[in-house]
Short mmCIF file of C-alpha atoms and ligand atoms in Angstrom, two decimals:
data_model
loop_
_atom_site.label_atom_id
_atom_site.label_comp_id
_atom_site.label_asym_id
_atom_site.label_seq_id
_atom_site.Cartn_x
_atom_site.Cartn_y
_atom_site.Cartn_z
CA MET E 111 -131.75 61.22 -104.18
CA ILE E 112 -132.68 58.48 -101.45
CA LEU E 113 -132.20 55.84 -103.90
CA ASP E 114 -128.29 56.75 -104.34
CA LYS E 115 -128.16 55.76 -100.37
CA PHE E 116 -128.22 52.27 -101.29
CA ASN E 117 -125.57 52.49 -104.01
CA LEU E 118 -122.55 50.37 -102.93
CA LYS E 119 -120.27 51.11 -105.69
CA GLY E 120 -117.09 51.34 -105.07
CA LYS E 121 -116.97 49.71 -101.57
CA THR E 122 -115.60 46.33 -100.65
CA ALA E 123 -117.95 43.60 -99.26
CA PHE E 124 -116.47 40.38 -97.47
CA ILE E 125 -119.61 38.05 -96.36
CA SER E 126 -117.60 34.74 -94.56
CA GLY E 127 -119.08 31.39 -95.95
CA ALA E 128 -121.45 32.44 -98.76
CA THR E 129 -119.89 29.43 -101.11
CA HIS E 130 -123.86 28.66 -101.40
CA GLY E 131 -127.41 29.07 -99.53
CA LEU E 132 -128.61 32.17 -97.74
CA GLY E 133 -124.74 33.62 -97.91
CA MET E 134 -124.63 33.57 -101.57
CA ALA E 135 -128.19 35.08 -102.04
CA MET E 136 -126.71 38.20 -99.67
CA ALA E 137 -123.33 38.37 -101.45
CA LYS E 138 -125.25 38.34 -104.98
CA ALA E 139 -127.39 41.30 -103.64
CA LEU E 140 -124.59 43.37 -102.40
CA GLY E 141 -122.92 42.92 -105.91
CA GLU E 142 -126.09 43.54 -107.70
CA ALA E 143 -125.91 47.00 -105.41
CA GLY E 144 -122.11 47.77 -106.77
CA ALA E 145 -119.94 46.24 -103.90
CA THR E 146 -117.17 44.36 -104.90
CA ILE E 147 -117.29 40.75 -103.27
CA VAL E 148 -115.05 38.28 -101.34
CA ILE E 149 -116.08 35.18 -100.04
CA ASN E 150 -114.40 32.67 -98.13
CA GLY E 151 -114.40 28.89 -97.41
CA HIS E 152 -112.87 26.06 -95.17
CA SER E 153 -113.20 22.92 -96.65
CA SER E 154 -112.46 22.87 -100.21
CA GLN E 155 -110.80 25.02 -102.78
CA GLU E 156 -113.13 23.49 -104.92
CA LYS E 157 -116.36 24.43 -103.28
CA ILE E 158 -114.92 27.96 -103.42
CA ASP E 159 -114.30 28.10 -107.31
CA ASP E 160 -117.65 26.45 -108.16
CA ALA E 161 -119.09 28.66 -106.07
CA LEU E 162 -117.00 31.55 -107.88
CA LYS E 163 -118.41 30.17 -111.14
CA GLU E 164 -121.91 30.65 -109.93
CA TYR E 165 -121.29 34.41 -109.14
CA GLN E 166 -119.89 34.50 -112.26
CA LYS E 167 -122.82 33.21 -114.04
CA ALA E 168 -125.14 35.97 -112.00
CA GLY E 169 -122.49 38.43 -113.49
CA ILE E 170 -120.94 39.29 -110.33
CA HIS E 171 -116.88 38.99 -110.78
CA ALA E 172 -116.57 37.34 -106.82
CA HIS E 173 -113.24 36.77 -105.34
CA GLY E 174 -112.63 33.74 -102.69
CA TYR E 175 -110.14 32.78 -100.23
CA ARG E 176 -109.47 29.85 -98.19
CA PHE E 177 -109.20 30.00 -94.63
CA ASN E 178 -110.83 28.77 -91.39
CA VAL E 179 -112.91 31.74 -89.71
CA THR E 180 -112.71 30.29 -86.34
CA ASP E 181 -108.92 30.23 -86.18
CA GLU E 182 -107.50 33.28 -84.90
CA LYS E 183 -104.20 33.63 -86.57
CA GLU E 184 -105.87 32.42 -89.99
CA VAL E 185 -108.35 35.06 -89.58
CA GLU E 186 -105.90 38.43 -88.77
CA SER E 187 -103.41 37.34 -91.77
CA TYR E 188 -106.14 36.54 -94.84
CA ILE E 189 -107.87 39.61 -93.50
CA GLN E 190 -104.88 41.56 -94.03
CA ARG E 191 -104.16 39.96 -97.29
CA ILE E 192 -107.81 40.39 -98.69
CA GLU E 193 -107.51 44.42 -97.36
CA LYS E 194 -104.07 44.14 -99.00
CA GLU E 195 -105.51 42.42 -102.23
CA MET E 196 -108.58 43.77 -102.38
CA GLY E 197 -108.99 47.19 -100.75
CA ALA E 198 -110.39 47.99 -97.24
CA ILE E 199 -113.32 46.17 -96.37
CA ASP E 200 -116.34 48.33 -95.74
CA ILE E 201 -119.06 45.82 -95.36
CA LEU E 202 -118.43 42.79 -93.47
CA VAL E 203 -121.32 39.97 -93.24
CA ASN E 204 -120.78 37.20 -90.40
CA ASN E 205 -122.55 34.74 -92.12
CA ALA E 206 -120.42 31.71 -91.98
CA GLY E 207 -122.30 29.08 -89.53
CA ILE E 208 -123.44 25.30 -88.88
CA ILE E 209 -126.22 24.08 -87.27
CA LYS E 210 -126.31 20.45 -85.23
CA ARG E 211 -129.69 18.98 -84.70
CA ILE E 212 -129.48 17.02 -81.89
CA PRO E 213 -131.42 16.73 -78.35
CA ILE E 214 -129.29 18.21 -75.66
CA VAL E 215 -128.97 14.99 -73.53
CA GLU E 216 -127.13 13.11 -76.54
CA MET E 217 -125.45 16.13 -77.41
CA PRO E 218 -121.55 15.72 -77.03
CA LEU E 219 -119.47 18.51 -75.26
CA SER E 220 -117.51 18.74 -78.94
CA GLU E 221 -120.36 19.10 -80.95
CA TRP E 222 -121.43 22.07 -78.55
CA GLU E 223 -118.28 23.86 -78.82
CA GLU E 224 -117.99 23.66 -82.35
CA VAL E 225 -121.48 25.13 -82.84
CA ILE E 226 -120.00 28.07 -80.92
CA ARG E 227 -116.90 28.58 -82.07
CA THR E 228 -118.34 28.72 -85.75
CA ASP E 229 -121.71 30.35 -84.56
CA LEU E 230 -120.56 33.07 -82.06
CA THR E 231 -116.52 33.17 -81.71
CA SER E 232 -115.73 33.47 -85.26
CA PRO E 233 -118.07 36.41 -85.66
CA PHE E 234 -115.97 37.83 -82.78
CA ILE E 235 -112.91 36.52 -84.06
CA VAL E 236 -113.51 38.07 -87.85
CA SER E 237 -115.11 41.43 -86.57
CA LYS E 238 -112.02 42.41 -84.20
CA ALA E 239 -109.46 41.49 -87.35
CA VAL E 240 -111.72 44.01 -89.55
CA VAL E 241 -112.86 47.01 -87.11
CA SER E 242 -109.30 48.23 -86.49
CA GLY E 243 -109.11 49.79 -90.28
CA MET E 244 -113.33 50.84 -89.89
CA ILE E 245 -112.12 52.44 -86.81
CA ARG E 246 -109.07 54.18 -88.76
CA ARG E 247 -111.03 55.20 -91.52
CA LYS E 248 -114.50 56.12 -89.28
CA LYS E 249 -116.74 54.22 -91.26
CA GLY E 250 -117.89 50.76 -91.73
CA LYS E 251 -120.92 48.19 -91.43
CA ILE E 252 -120.66 44.88 -89.61
CA ILE E 253 -123.95 42.67 -90.49
CA HIS E 254 -124.49 39.29 -87.84
CA VAL E 255 -126.54 36.90 -89.64
CA CYS E 256 -128.37 35.88 -86.68
CA SER E 257 -131.77 33.65 -86.55
CA MET E 258 -135.04 33.18 -85.28
CA MET E 259 -133.44 31.30 -82.90
CA SER E 260 -131.86 34.50 -81.50
CA GLU E 261 -135.24 34.88 -80.07
CA LEU E 262 -136.72 31.32 -79.44
CA GLY E 263 -135.48 27.87 -78.74
CA ARG E 264 -136.95 24.60 -80.57
CA ASP E 265 -135.79 21.06 -79.51
CA THR E 266 -132.71 19.84 -81.00
CA VAL E 267 -131.17 23.20 -81.89
CA ALA E 268 -129.91 24.15 -78.69
CA ALA E 269 -126.35 24.83 -79.22
CA TYR E 270 -127.21 26.90 -82.44
CA ALA E 271 -130.06 28.95 -80.36
CA ALA E 272 -127.63 30.09 -77.87
CA ALA E 273 -124.98 31.03 -80.46
CA LYS E 274 -127.82 33.25 -82.24
CA GLY E 275 -128.90 34.23 -79.15
CA GLY E 276 -125.53 35.20 -78.26
CA LEU E 277 -125.05 36.56 -81.80
CA LYS E 278 -128.21 38.86 -80.72
CA MET E 279 -125.99 40.50 -77.89
CA LEU E 280 -122.74 40.91 -79.32
CA THR E 281 -124.36 42.93 -82.26
CA ARG E 282 -125.68 45.18 -79.23
CA SER E 283 -122.55 44.90 -77.60
CA MET E 284 -120.17 46.05 -80.96
CA ALA E 285 -122.93 48.63 -81.87
CA THR E 286 -122.41 50.24 -78.54
CA GLU E 287 -118.47 49.99 -78.49
CA TRP E 288 -118.13 50.96 -81.87
CA ALA E 289 -121.03 53.73 -82.96
CA LYS E 290 -118.99 56.35 -82.14
CA HIS E 291 -116.33 55.43 -84.87
CA ASN E 292 -119.40 56.00 -87.37
CA ILE E 293 -119.35 52.13 -87.65
CA GLN E 294 -123.02 50.55 -87.73
CA VAL E 295 -123.17 47.04 -86.13
CA ASN E 296 -126.73 45.29 -87.05
CA GLY E 297 -128.26 41.44 -87.47
CA ILE E 298 -130.18 39.84 -90.34
CA GLY E 299 -132.42 37.36 -88.79
CA PRO E 300 -133.64 34.93 -91.27
CA GLY E 301 -137.13 33.29 -90.66
CA TYR E 302 -137.36 29.48 -92.45
CA PHE E 303 -136.03 29.61 -95.78
CA ALA E 304 -135.27 26.95 -98.36
CA THR E 305 -131.63 26.18 -98.25
CA SER E 306 -129.79 22.96 -97.92
CA GLN E 307 -129.53 23.64 -94.27
CA THR E 308 -133.31 23.18 -94.01
CA ALA E 309 -134.00 20.58 -96.85
CA PRO E 310 -134.35 17.97 -93.92
CA LEU E 311 -136.98 20.15 -92.98
CA ARG E 312 -138.83 20.62 -95.64
CA VAL E 313 -140.17 16.90 -96.61
CA ALA E 314 -143.88 17.33 -98.25
CA GLY E 315 -146.22 15.83 -95.71
CA ASN E 316 -143.28 16.31 -92.56
CA SER E 317 -145.17 17.43 -89.59
CA PHE E 318 -142.64 20.04 -89.41
CA HIS E 319 -142.74 21.43 -92.59
CA GLU E 320 -146.62 21.87 -91.94
CA PHE E 321 -146.27 23.51 -88.59
CA ILE E 322 -143.73 25.89 -90.37
CA LEU E 323 -146.70 26.98 -93.05
CA ASN E 324 -149.09 26.89 -90.23
CA ARG E 325 -146.61 29.39 -87.78
CA THR E 326 -145.36 31.39 -90.59
CA PRO E 327 -148.50 34.59 -91.10
CA ALA E 328 -146.90 34.86 -94.72
CA GLY E 329 -147.77 30.78 -94.95
CA ARG E 330 -144.37 29.66 -97.07
CA TRP E 331 -140.70 29.40 -96.57
CA GLY E 332 -139.03 32.27 -97.85
CA GLU E 333 -136.81 32.23 -100.62
CA PRO E 334 -132.81 33.16 -100.44
CA ASP E 335 -132.91 36.29 -102.87
CA GLU E 336 -135.80 37.68 -100.35
CA LEU E 337 -132.97 38.71 -97.89
CA GLY E 338 -131.17 41.00 -100.54
CA GLY E 339 -133.19 44.14 -99.94
CA ALA E 340 -132.47 43.98 -96.33
CA VAL E 341 -128.56 43.11 -96.62
CA VAL E 342 -127.84 45.70 -99.00
CA PHE E 343 -129.71 47.93 -96.46
CA LEU E 344 -127.91 47.35 -93.54
CA ALA E 345 -124.82 47.73 -95.78
CA SER E 346 -125.47 51.39 -97.47
CA ASP E 347 -125.67 54.49 -96.12
CA ALA E 348 -129.23 54.10 -95.60
CA SER E 349 -128.75 52.99 -92.69
CA ASP E 350 -126.44 55.42 -91.08
CA PHE E 351 -128.52 55.80 -88.19
CA VAL E 352 -129.52 52.25 -87.46
CA ASN E 353 -127.18 50.29 -84.68
CA GLY E 354 -128.07 47.24 -82.74
CA GLN E 355 -131.08 46.20 -84.24
CA ILE E 356 -131.89 42.41 -85.58
CA LEU E 357 -133.83 42.86 -88.89
CA TYR E 358 -136.07 39.90 -89.04
CA VAL E 359 -137.44 39.05 -92.51
CA ASP E 360 -139.38 35.91 -91.20
CA GLY E 361 -142.78 36.35 -93.30
CA GLY E 362 -144.15 37.35 -89.83
CA ILE E 363 -143.42 34.13 -87.75
CA LEU E 364 -142.13 36.30 -85.10
CA ALA E 365 -144.84 38.73 -84.99
CA THR E 366 -147.47 36.16 -83.46
CA ILE E 367 -148.35 32.83 -81.34
CA GLY E 368 -149.57 31.41 -84.22
CA LYS E 369 -152.81 29.97 -84.77
CA PRO E 370 -154.48 26.55 -84.08
CA MET E 371 -153.69 23.62 -86.56
CA GLU E 372 -156.32 23.58 -89.27
CA GLU E 373 -159.24 20.66 -88.03
C1 LIG U 639 -134.20 24.54 -87.77
C2 LIG U 639 -133.91 25.54 -89.04
C3 LIG U 639 -133.76 27.23 -88.50
C4 LIG U 639 -133.73 27.78 -89.90
C5 LIG U 639 -132.97 29.01 -89.42
C6 LIG U 639 -134.44 29.86 -88.52
O1 LIG U 639 -133.54 23.74 -87.23
O2 LIG U 639 -135.21 25.06 -86.80
O3 LIG U 639 -132.74 25.03 -89.44
O4 LIG U 639 -132.39 26.99 -87.26
O5 LIG U 639 -132.50 27.48 -90.61
O6 LIG U 639 -132.17 29.31 -88.71
O7 LIG U 639 -133.69 31.29 -88.45
#
């Protein structure tokens, strides 16, 4: 039965970050599809504990670990610990990420490097730590959270767009090297979603808010739970012959040059 292919019962999914926003929405969807959910945080144990309570409220018994996904040594030791305590990681979602909205000429190198380290290097580090087990088991799913900034630039988000553009090509490169081990590596590219990360942009009357409504064929911002179907598909047996693809969930924004602003 085709629906059985979407069933994640018996699978363990590690979604980096996922203490809030799109990561939490995707983790909840994976949990509802039957996966055991493991998340991580770095800033504070309190944030992780609050997130686990949030998952509990949604009927999902998630597990949380506090470590820094940009630190290779910490990642190696925590992935080993997670796999010892929670079982093999069948599904990896590289979700943890930051954005800094600073014009290039004003962006200090340190800020640039922090964005690249978190949004591009950490998926490299975490994927490498997880893939050895997947290669041994000859099965695995790796999903990188890309962005429509993997395809398009915009003022003030150069570091983020460079990282997400690189993440698209890292997705394709990992797919190329690991498909022979029955490991599918793909990306999800969210368009503009209503989250805390975009809250500063979603102020009624704000020209950017009006711009996005006009630029998005669906005429609205996405709701985080609208990413659920895409992530369950890419995490499930239903996508076993899908490799190196970025699945954009963007209300059509990347399909169009847009239309003239209403006179
Ligand atoms: C911005 C937004 C975008 C979205 C998302 C789009 O500042 O333009 O934050 O980056 O969050 O990444 O895919």
